[in-house]
PDB file of C-alpha atoms in Angstrom:
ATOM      1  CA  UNK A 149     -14.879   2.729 -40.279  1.00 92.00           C
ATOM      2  CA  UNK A 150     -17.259   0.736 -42.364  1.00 94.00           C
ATOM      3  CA  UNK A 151     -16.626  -2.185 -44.053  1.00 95.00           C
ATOM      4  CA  UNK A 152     -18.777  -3.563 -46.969  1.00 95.00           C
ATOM      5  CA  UNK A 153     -18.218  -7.244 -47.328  1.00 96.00           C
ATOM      6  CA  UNK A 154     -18.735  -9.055 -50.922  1.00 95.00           C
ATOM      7  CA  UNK A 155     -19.517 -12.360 -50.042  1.00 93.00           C
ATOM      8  CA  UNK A 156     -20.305 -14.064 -54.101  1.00 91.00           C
ATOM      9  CA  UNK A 157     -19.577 -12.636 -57.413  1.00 90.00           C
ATOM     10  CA  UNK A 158     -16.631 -10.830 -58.808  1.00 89.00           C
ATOM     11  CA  UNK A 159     -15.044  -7.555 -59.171  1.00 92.00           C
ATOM     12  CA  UNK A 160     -17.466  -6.416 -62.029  1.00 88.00           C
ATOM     13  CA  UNK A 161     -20.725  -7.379 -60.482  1.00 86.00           C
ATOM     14  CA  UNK A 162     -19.839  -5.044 -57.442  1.00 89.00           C
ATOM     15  CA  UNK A 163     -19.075  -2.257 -59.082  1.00 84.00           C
ATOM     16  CA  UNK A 164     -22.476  -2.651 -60.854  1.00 83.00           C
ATOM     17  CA  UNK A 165     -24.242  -2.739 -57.726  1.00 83.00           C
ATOM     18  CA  UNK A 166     -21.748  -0.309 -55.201  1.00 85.00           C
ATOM     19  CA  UNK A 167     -22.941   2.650 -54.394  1.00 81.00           C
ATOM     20  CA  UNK A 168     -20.017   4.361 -52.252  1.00 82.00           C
ATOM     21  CA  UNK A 169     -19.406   5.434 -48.896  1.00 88.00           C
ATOM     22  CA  UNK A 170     -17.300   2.226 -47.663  1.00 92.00           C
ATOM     23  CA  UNK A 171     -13.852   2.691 -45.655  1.00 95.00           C
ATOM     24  CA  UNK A 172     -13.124  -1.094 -46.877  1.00 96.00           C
ATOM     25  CA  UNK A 173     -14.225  -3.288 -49.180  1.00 96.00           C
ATOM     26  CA  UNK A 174     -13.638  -7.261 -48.458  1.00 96.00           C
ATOM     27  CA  UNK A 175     -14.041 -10.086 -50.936  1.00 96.00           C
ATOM     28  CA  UNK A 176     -13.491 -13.285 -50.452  1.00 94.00           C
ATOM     29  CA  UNK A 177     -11.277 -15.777 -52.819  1.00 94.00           C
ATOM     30  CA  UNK A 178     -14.377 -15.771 -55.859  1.00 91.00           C
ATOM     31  CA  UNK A 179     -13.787 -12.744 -57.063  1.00 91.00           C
ATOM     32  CA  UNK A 180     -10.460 -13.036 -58.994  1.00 93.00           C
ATOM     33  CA  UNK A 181      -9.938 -16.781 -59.124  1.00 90.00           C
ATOM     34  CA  UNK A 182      -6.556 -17.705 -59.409  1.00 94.00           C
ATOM     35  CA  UNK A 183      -3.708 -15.375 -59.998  1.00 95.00           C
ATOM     36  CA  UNK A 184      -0.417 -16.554 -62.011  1.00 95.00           C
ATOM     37  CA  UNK A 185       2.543 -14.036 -61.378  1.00 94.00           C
ATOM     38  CA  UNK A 186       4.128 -15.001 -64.315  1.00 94.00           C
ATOM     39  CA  UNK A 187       1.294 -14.255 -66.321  1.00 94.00           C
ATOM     40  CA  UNK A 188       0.631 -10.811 -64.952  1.00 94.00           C
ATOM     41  CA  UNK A 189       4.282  -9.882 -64.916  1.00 93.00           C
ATOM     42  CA  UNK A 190       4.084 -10.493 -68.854  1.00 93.00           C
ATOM     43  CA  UNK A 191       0.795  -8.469 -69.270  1.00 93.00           C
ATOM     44  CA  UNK A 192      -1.372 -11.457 -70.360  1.00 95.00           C
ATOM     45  CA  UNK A 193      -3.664 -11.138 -67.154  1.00 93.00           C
ATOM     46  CA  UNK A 194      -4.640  -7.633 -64.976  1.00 94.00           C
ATOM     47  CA  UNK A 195      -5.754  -9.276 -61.996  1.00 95.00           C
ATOM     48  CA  UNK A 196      -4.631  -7.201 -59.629  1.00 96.00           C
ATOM     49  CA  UNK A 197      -4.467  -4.071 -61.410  1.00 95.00           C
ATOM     50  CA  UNK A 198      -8.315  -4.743 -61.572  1.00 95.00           C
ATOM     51  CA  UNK A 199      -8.340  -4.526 -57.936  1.00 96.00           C
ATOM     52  CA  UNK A 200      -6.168  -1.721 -57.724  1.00 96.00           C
ATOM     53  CA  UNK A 201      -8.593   0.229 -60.179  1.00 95.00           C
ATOM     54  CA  UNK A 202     -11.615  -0.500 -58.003  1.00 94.00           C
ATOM     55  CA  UNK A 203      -9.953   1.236 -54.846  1.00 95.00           C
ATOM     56  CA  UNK A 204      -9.202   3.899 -56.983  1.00 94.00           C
ATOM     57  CA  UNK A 205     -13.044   4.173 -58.077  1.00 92.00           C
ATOM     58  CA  UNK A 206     -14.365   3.470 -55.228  1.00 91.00           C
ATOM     59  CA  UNK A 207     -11.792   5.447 -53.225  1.00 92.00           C
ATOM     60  CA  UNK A 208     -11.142   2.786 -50.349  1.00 94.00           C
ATOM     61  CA  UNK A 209      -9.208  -0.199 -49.383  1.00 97.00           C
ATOM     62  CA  UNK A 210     -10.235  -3.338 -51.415  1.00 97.00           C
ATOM     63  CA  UNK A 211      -8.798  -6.675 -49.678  1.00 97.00           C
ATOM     64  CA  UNK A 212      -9.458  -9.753 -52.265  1.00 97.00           C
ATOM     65  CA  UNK A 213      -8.655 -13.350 -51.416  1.00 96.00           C
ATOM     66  CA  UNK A 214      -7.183 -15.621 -54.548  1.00 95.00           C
ATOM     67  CA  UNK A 215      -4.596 -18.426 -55.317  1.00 96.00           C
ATOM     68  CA  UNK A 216      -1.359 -17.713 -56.487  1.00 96.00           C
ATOM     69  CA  UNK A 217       0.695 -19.512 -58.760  1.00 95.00           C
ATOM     70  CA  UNK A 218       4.448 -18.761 -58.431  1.00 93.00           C
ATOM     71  CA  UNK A 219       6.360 -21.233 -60.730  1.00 90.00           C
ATOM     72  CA  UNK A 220       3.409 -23.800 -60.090  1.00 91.00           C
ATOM     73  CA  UNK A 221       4.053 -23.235 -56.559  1.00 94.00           C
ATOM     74  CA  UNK A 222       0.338 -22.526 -55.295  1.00 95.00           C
ATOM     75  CA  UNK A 223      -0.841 -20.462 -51.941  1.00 96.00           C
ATOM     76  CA  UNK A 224      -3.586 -19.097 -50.531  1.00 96.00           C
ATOM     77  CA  UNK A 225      -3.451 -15.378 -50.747  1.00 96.00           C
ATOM     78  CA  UNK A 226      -5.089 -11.636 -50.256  1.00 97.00           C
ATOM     79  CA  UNK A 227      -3.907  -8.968 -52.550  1.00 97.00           C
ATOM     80  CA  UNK A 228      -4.801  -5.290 -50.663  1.00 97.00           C
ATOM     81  CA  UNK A 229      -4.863  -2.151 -52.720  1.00 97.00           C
ATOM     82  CA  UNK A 230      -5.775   1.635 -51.784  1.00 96.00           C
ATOM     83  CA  UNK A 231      -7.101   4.378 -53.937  1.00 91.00           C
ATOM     84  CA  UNK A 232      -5.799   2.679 -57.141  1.00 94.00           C
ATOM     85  CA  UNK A 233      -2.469   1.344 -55.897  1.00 95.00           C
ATOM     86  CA  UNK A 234      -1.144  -2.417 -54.283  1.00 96.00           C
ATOM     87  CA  UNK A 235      -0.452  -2.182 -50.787  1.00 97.00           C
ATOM     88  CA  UNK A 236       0.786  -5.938 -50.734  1.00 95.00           C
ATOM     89  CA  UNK A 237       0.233  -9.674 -50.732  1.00 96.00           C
ATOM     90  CA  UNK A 238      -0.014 -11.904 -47.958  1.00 96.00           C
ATOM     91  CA  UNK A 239      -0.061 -15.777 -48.191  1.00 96.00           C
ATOM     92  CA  UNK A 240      -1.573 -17.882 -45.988  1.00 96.00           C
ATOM     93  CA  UNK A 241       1.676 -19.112 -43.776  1.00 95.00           C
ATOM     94  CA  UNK A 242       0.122 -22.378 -41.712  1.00 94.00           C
ATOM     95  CA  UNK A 243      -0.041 -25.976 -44.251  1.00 92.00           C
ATOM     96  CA  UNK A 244      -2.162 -28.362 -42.667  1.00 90.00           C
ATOM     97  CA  UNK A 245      -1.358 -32.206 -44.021  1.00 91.00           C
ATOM     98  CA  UNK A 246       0.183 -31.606 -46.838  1.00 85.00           C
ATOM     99  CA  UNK A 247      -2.224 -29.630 -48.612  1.00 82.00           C
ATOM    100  CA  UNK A 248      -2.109 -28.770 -52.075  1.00 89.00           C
ATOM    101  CA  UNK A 249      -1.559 -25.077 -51.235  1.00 92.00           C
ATOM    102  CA  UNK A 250       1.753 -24.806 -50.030  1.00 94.00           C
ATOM    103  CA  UNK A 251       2.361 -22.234 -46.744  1.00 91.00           C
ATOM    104  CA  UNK A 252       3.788 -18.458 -47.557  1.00 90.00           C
ATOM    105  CA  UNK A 253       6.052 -16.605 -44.976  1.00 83.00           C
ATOM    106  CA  UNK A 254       5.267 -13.477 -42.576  1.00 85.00           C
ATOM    107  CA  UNK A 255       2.320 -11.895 -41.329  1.00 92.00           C
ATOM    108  CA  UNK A 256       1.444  -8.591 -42.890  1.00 94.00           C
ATOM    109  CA  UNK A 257      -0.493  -5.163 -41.286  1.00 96.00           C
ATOM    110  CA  UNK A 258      -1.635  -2.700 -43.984  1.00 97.00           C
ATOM    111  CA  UNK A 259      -0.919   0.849 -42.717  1.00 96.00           C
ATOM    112  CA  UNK A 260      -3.700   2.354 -44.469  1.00 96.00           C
ATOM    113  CA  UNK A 261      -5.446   5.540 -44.143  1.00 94.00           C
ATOM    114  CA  UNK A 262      -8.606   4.560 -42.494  1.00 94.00           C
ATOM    115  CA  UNK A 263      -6.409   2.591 -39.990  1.00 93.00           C
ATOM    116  CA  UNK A 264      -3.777  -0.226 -39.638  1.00 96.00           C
ATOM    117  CA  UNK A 265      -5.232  -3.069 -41.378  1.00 97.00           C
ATOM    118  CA  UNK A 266      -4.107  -7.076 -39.839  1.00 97.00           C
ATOM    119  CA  UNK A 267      -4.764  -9.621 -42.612  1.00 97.00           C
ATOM    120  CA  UNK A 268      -5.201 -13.303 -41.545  1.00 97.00           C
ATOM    121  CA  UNK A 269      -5.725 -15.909 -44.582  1.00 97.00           C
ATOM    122  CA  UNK A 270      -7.749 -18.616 -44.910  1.00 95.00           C
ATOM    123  CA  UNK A 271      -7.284 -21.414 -42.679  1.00 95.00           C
ATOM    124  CA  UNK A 272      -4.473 -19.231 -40.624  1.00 96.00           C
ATOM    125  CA  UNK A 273      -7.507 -18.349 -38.088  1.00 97.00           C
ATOM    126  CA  UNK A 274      -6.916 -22.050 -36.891  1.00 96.00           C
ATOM    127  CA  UNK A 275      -3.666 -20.703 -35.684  1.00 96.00           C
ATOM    128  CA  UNK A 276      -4.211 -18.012 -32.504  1.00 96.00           C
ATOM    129  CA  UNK A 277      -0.595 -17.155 -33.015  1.00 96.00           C
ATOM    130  CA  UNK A 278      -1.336 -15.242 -36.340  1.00 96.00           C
ATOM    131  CA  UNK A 279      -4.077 -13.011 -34.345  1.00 96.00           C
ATOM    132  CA  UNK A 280      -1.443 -12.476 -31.399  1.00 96.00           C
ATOM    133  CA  UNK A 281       0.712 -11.384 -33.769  1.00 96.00           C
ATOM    134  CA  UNK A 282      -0.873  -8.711 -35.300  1.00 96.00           C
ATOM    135  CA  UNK A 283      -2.437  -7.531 -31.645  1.00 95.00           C
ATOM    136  CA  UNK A 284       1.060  -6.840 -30.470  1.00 94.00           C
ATOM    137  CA  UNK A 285       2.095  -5.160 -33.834  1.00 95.00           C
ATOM    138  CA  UNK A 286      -0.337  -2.833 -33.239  1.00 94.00           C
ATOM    139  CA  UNK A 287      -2.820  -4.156 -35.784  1.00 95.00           C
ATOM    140  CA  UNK A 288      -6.480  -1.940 -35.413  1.00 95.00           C
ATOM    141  CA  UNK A 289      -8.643  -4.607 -37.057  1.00 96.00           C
ATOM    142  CA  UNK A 290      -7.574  -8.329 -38.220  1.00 97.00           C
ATOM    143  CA  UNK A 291      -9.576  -9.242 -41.192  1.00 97.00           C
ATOM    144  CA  UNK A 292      -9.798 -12.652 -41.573  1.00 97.00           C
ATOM    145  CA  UNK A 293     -10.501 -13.914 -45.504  1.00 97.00           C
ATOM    146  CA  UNK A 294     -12.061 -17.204 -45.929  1.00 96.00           C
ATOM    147  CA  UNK A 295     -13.241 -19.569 -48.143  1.00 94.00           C
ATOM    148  CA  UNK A 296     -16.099 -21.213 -47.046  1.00 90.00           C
ATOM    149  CA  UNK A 297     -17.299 -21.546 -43.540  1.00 91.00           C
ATOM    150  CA  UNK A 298     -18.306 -24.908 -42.128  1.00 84.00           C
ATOM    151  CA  UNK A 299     -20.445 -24.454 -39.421  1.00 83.00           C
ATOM    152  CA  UNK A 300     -19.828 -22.609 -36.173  1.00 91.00           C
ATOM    153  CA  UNK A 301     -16.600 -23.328 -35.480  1.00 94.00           C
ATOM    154  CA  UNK A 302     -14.755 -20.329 -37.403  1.00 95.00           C
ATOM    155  CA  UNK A 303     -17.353 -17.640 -35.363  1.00 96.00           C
ATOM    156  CA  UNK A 304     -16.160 -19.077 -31.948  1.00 96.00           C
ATOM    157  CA  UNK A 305     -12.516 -18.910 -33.182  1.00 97.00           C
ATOM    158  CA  UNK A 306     -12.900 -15.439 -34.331  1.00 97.00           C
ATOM    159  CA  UNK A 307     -14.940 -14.464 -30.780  1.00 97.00           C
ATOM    160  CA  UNK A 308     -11.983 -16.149 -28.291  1.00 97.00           C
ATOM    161  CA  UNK A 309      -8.873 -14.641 -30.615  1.00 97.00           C
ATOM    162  CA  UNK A 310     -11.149 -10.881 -30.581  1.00 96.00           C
ATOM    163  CA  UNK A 311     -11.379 -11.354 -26.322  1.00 96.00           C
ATOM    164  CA  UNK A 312      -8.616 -13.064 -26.134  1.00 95.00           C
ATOM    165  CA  UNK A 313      -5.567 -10.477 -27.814  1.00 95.00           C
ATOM    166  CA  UNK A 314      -8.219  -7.380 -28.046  1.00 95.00           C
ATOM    167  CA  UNK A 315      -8.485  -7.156 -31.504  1.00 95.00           C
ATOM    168  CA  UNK A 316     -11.170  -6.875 -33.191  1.00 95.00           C
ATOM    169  CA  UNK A 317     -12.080  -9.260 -36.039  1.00 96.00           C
ATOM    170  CA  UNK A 318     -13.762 -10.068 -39.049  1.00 96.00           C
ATOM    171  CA  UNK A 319     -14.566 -12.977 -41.485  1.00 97.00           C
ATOM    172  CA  UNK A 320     -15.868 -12.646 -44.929  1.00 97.00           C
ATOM    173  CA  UNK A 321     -16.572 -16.007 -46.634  1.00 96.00           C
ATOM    174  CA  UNK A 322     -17.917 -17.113 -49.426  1.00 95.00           C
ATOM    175  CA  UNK A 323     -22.031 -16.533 -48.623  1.00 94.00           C
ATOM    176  CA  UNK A 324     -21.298 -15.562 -45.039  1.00 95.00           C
ATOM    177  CA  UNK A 325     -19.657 -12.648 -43.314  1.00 96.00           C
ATOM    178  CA  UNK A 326     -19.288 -12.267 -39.372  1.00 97.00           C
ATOM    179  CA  UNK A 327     -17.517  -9.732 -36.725  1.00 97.00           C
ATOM    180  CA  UNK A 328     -16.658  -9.583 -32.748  1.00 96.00           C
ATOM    181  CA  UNK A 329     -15.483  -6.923 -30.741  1.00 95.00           C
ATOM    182  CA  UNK A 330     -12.976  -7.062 -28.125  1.00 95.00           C
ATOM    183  CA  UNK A 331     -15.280  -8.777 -25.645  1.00 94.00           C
ATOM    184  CA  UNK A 332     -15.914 -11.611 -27.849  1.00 95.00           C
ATOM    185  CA  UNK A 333     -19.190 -10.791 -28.524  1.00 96.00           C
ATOM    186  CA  UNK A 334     -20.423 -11.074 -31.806  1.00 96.00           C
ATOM    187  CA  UNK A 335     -21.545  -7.557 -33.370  1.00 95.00           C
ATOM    188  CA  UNK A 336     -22.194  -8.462 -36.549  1.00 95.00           C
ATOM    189  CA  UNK A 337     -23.376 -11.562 -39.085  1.00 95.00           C
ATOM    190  CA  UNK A 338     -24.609 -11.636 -42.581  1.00 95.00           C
ATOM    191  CA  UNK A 339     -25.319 -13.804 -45.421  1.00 94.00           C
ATOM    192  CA  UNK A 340     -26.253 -11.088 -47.756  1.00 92.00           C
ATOM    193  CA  UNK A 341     -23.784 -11.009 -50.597  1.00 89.00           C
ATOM    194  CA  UNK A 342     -23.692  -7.025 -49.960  1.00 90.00           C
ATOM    195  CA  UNK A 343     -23.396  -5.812 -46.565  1.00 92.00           C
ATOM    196  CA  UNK A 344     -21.955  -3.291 -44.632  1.00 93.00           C
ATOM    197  CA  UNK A 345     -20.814  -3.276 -40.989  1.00 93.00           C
ATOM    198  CA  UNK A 346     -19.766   0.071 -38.938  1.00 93.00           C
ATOM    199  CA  UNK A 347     -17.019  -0.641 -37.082  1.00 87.00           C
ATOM    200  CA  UNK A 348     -16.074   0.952 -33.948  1.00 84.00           C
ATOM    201  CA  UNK A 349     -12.003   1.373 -32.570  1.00 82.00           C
ATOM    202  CA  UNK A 350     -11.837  -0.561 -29.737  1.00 81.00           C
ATOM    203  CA  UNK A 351      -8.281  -0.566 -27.488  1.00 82.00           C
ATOM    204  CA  UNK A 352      -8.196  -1.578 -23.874  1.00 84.00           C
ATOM    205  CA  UNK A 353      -4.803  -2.773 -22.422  1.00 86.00           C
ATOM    206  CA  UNK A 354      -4.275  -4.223 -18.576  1.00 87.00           C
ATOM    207  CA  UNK A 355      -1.030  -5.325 -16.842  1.00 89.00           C
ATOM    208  CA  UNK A 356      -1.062  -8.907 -17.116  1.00 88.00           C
ATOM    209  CA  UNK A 357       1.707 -10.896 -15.039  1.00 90.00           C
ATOM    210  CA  UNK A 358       2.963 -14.545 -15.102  1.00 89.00           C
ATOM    211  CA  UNK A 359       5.347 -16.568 -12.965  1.00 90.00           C
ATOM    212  CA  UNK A 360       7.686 -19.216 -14.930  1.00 87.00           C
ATOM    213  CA  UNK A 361      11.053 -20.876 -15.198  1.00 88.00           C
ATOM    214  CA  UNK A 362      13.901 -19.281 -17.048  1.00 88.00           C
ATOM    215  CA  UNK A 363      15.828 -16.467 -17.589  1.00 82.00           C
ATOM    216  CA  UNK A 364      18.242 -17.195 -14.821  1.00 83.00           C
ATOM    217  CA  UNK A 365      21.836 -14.947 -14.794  1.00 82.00           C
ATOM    218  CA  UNK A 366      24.285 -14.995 -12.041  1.00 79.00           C
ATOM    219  CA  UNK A 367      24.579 -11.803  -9.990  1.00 75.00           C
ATOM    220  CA  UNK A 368      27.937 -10.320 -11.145  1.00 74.00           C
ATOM    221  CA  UNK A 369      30.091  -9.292  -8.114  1.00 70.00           C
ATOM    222  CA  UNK A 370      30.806  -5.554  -7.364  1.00 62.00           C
ATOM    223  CA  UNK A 371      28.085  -4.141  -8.622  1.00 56.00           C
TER     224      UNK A 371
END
């Protein structure tokens, strides 16, 4: 599978400059801005129908970070769309103190045809949960979209949740873009604002047992 990330600039300027043969296209939450459902449901904005056009053109997945506005109610969001139609949005679904983006609900895996696609938003890769989650649903590859990395602390998340559930991961940010395999190693790191990464499938699964309290029932006589 390879992945191109677009790490500055919009929708426009990379299809200017793309010259094909990417599985997945990721951009992070410059491209589109801000994103008012009202608005697009009444045809004043085409947001994400331009992002559903591009995967049609460019005959891949496009994930794209923005903000949402839902009756002023504001998240952090990625819209994904395949060969010209929208797979689905997924909100961020952690708030940290009160921020002014308000947290969305569920975590969302894009069935796609290059592979089942995990989608972890913004500051949700502070939460290992969200990467569990996907690992267990069966999630091939959790792409993490972010805004702007600040220093090296979102690399050694993404290398201890990749080792740690045996997912794979990714992080394209605003003029950065990084990847680890399932040994927490990192494979990949760019600040290019085009650049591709091949990734490999990676699955491994060992028996893993724990002893802990609970779960106690009463043995039920005659049987």
């Amino acid at each position: 599978m390879r992945i191109c990330f677009v790490t500055s600039g919009g929708l426009d300027d990379f299809a200017k400059k793309y010259e094909g043969g990417a599985d997945v296209v990721c951009f992070s939450f410059q491209a589109i801005g801000e994103v008012s459902y009202e608005r697009e449901l009444k045809g004043e904005t085409s947001l994400f129908e331009d992002v559903a056009l591009l995967s049609k053109e460019a005959g891949c997945v496009v994930i794209c970070g923005c903000y949402t506005d839902a009756r002023s109610i504001r998240r952090k969001s990625v819209v994904v769309a395949e060969k010209g139609k929208i797979l689905g949005v997924s909100d961020m679904v952690n708030r940290i103190d009160g921020g002014q983006f308000r947290c969305g609900a569920g975590v969302k895996i894009f069935d796609t045809a290059v592979g089942k696609l995990g989608v972890i938003v913004a500051e949700d890769l502070y939460f290992p949960r969200i990467a569990e989650t996907l690992s267990v649903c069966g999630a091939e590859l959790a792409i993490c979209i972010y805004e702007q990395l600040e220093g090296s602390l979102e690399q050694t998340l993404m290398r201890a949740q990749a080792f740690s559930f045996g997912v794979p991961m990714c992080v394209c940010a605003y003029g950065y873009a990084q990847a680890a395999d399932i040994g927490g190693k990192v494979r990949f790191a760019s600040p290019k604002n085009l650049c591709v990464y091949d990734f490999e499938r990676e699955q491994e699964y060992h028996l893993v047992e724990t002893r802990q309290r609970g779960f106690y029932r009463k043995k039920k006589n005659g049987f």
